[in-house]
Amino acid sequence: MGKPQLSVNDLEYVADMLRAIAWVKTDLSPASAEALHELEECLGAAESALRRVAAEMSTAAPAGQKSN
């Protein structure tokens, strides 16, 4: 069995899930405000990086063909 490959859609899905977690972070009580702030920053950075990689993968695909 070959090595599984992530597609642009996979990366965008994970980025969407990270955004959803950041959106409902107040539901994560009794976590401290400091921990929630750190979580929000880290999730935002991870989401941004995933979207950038997905965008670069999309533009690297040959014309008329979506990357994986």
mmCIF file of C-alpha atoms in Angstrom:
data_model
loop_
_atom_site.group_PDB
_atom_site.id
_atom_site.type_symbol
_atom_site.label_atom_id
_atom_site.label_comp_id
_atom_site.label_asym_id
_atom_site.label_seq_id
_atom_site.Cartn_x
_atom_site.Cartn_y
_atom_site.Cartn_z
ATOM 1 C CA MET A 1 0.000 0.000 0.000
ATOM 2 C CA GLY A 2 1.374 3.390 -0.994
ATOM 3 C CA LYS A 3 1.885 6.337 1.271
ATOM 4 C CA PRO A 4 -1.400 8.255 1.690
ATOM 5 C CA GLN A 5 -1.362 11.764 0.248
ATOM 6 C CA LEU A 6 -3.215 14.777 1.557
ATOM 7 C CA SER A 7 -5.259 16.711 -0.949
ATOM 8 C CA VAL A 8 -6.036 20.415 -1.056
ATOM 9 C CA ASN A 9 -9.538 19.545 0.151
ATOM 10 C CA ASP A 10 -8.092 17.622 3.122
ATOM 11 C CA LEU A 11 -5.990 20.611 4.170
ATOM 12 C CA GLU A 12 -8.900 23.021 3.779
ATOM 13 C CA TYR A 13 -11.139 20.718 5.837
ATOM 14 C CA VAL A 14 -8.638 20.619 8.704
ATOM 15 C CA ALA A 15 -8.243 24.410 8.518
ATOM 16 C CA ASP A 16 -12.036 24.750 8.751
ATOM 17 C CA MET A 17 -12.088 22.493 11.828
ATOM 18 C CA LEU A 18 -9.357 24.557 13.504
ATOM 19 C CA ARG A 19 -11.387 27.703 12.857
ATOM 20 C CA ALA A 20 -14.464 26.013 14.356
ATOM 21 C CA ILE A 21 -12.557 25.113 17.532
ATOM 22 C CA ALA A 22 -11.307 28.685 17.869
ATOM 23 C CA TRP A 23 -14.869 29.935 17.339
ATOM 24 C CA VAL A 24 -16.267 27.861 20.244
ATOM 25 C CA LYS A 25 -13.275 28.270 22.560
ATOM 26 C CA THR A 26 -15.486 29.747 25.293
ATOM 27 C CA ASP A 27 -17.159 26.327 25.547
ATOM 28 C CA LEU A 28 -13.855 24.929 26.792
ATOM 29 C CA SER A 29 -14.395 26.069 30.381
ATOM 30 C CA PRO A 30 -12.900 25.834 32.970
ATOM 31 C CA ALA A 31 -9.753 26.609 30.959
ATOM 32 C CA SER A 32 -8.088 29.861 31.954
ATOM 33 C CA ALA A 33 -8.373 32.992 29.840
ATOM 34 C CA GLU A 34 -4.613 32.792 29.249
ATOM 35 C CA ALA A 35 -4.838 29.211 27.971
ATOM 36 C CA LEU A 36 -7.793 30.070 25.724
ATOM 37 C CA HIS A 37 -5.921 33.064 24.295
ATOM 38 C CA GLU A 38 -2.883 30.886 23.559
ATOM 39 C CA LEU A 39 -5.148 28.267 21.971
ATOM 40 C CA GLU A 40 -6.789 30.886 19.760
ATOM 41 C CA GLU A 41 -3.408 32.222 18.589
ATOM 42 C CA CYS A 42 -1.986 28.774 17.876
ATOM 43 C CA LEU A 43 -5.093 27.575 16.051
ATOM 44 C CA GLY A 44 -5.104 30.756 13.972
ATOM 45 C CA ALA A 45 -1.462 30.264 13.008
ATOM 46 C CA ALA A 46 -2.039 26.603 12.116
ATOM 47 C CA GLU A 47 -5.150 27.456 10.089
ATOM 48 C CA SER A 48 -3.270 30.143 8.192
ATOM 49 C CA ALA A 49 -0.362 27.811 7.414
ATOM 50 C CA LEU A 50 -2.699 25.067 6.171
ATOM 51 C CA ARG A 51 -4.556 27.490 3.908
ATOM 52 C CA ARG A 52 -1.273 28.802 2.509
ATOM 53 C CA VAL A 53 -0.028 25.284 1.718
ATOM 54 C CA ALA A 54 -3.403 24.429 0.135
ATOM 55 C CA ALA A 55 -3.235 27.564 -2.009
ATOM 56 C CA GLU A 56 0.324 26.782 -3.101
ATOM 57 C CA MET A 57 -0.673 23.204 -3.941
ATOM 58 C CA SER A 58 -3.607 24.491 -6.007
ATOM 59 C CA THR A 59 -1.469 26.881 -8.014
ATOM 60 C CA ALA A 60 1.227 24.233 -8.570
ATOM 61 C CA ALA A 61 -1.237 21.835 -10.239
ATOM 62 C CA PRO A 62 -1.240 21.823 -14.053
ATOM 63 C CA ALA A 63 -3.949 23.946 -15.686
ATOM 64 C CA GLY A 64 -7.324 22.226 -15.639
ATOM 65 C CA GLN A 65 -6.256 19.684 -13.029
ATOM 66 C CA LYS A 66 -6.811 20.039 -9.282
ATOM 67 C CA SER A 67 -3.993 18.773 -7.074
ATOM 68 C CA ASN A 68 -5.007 15.508 -5.349
#
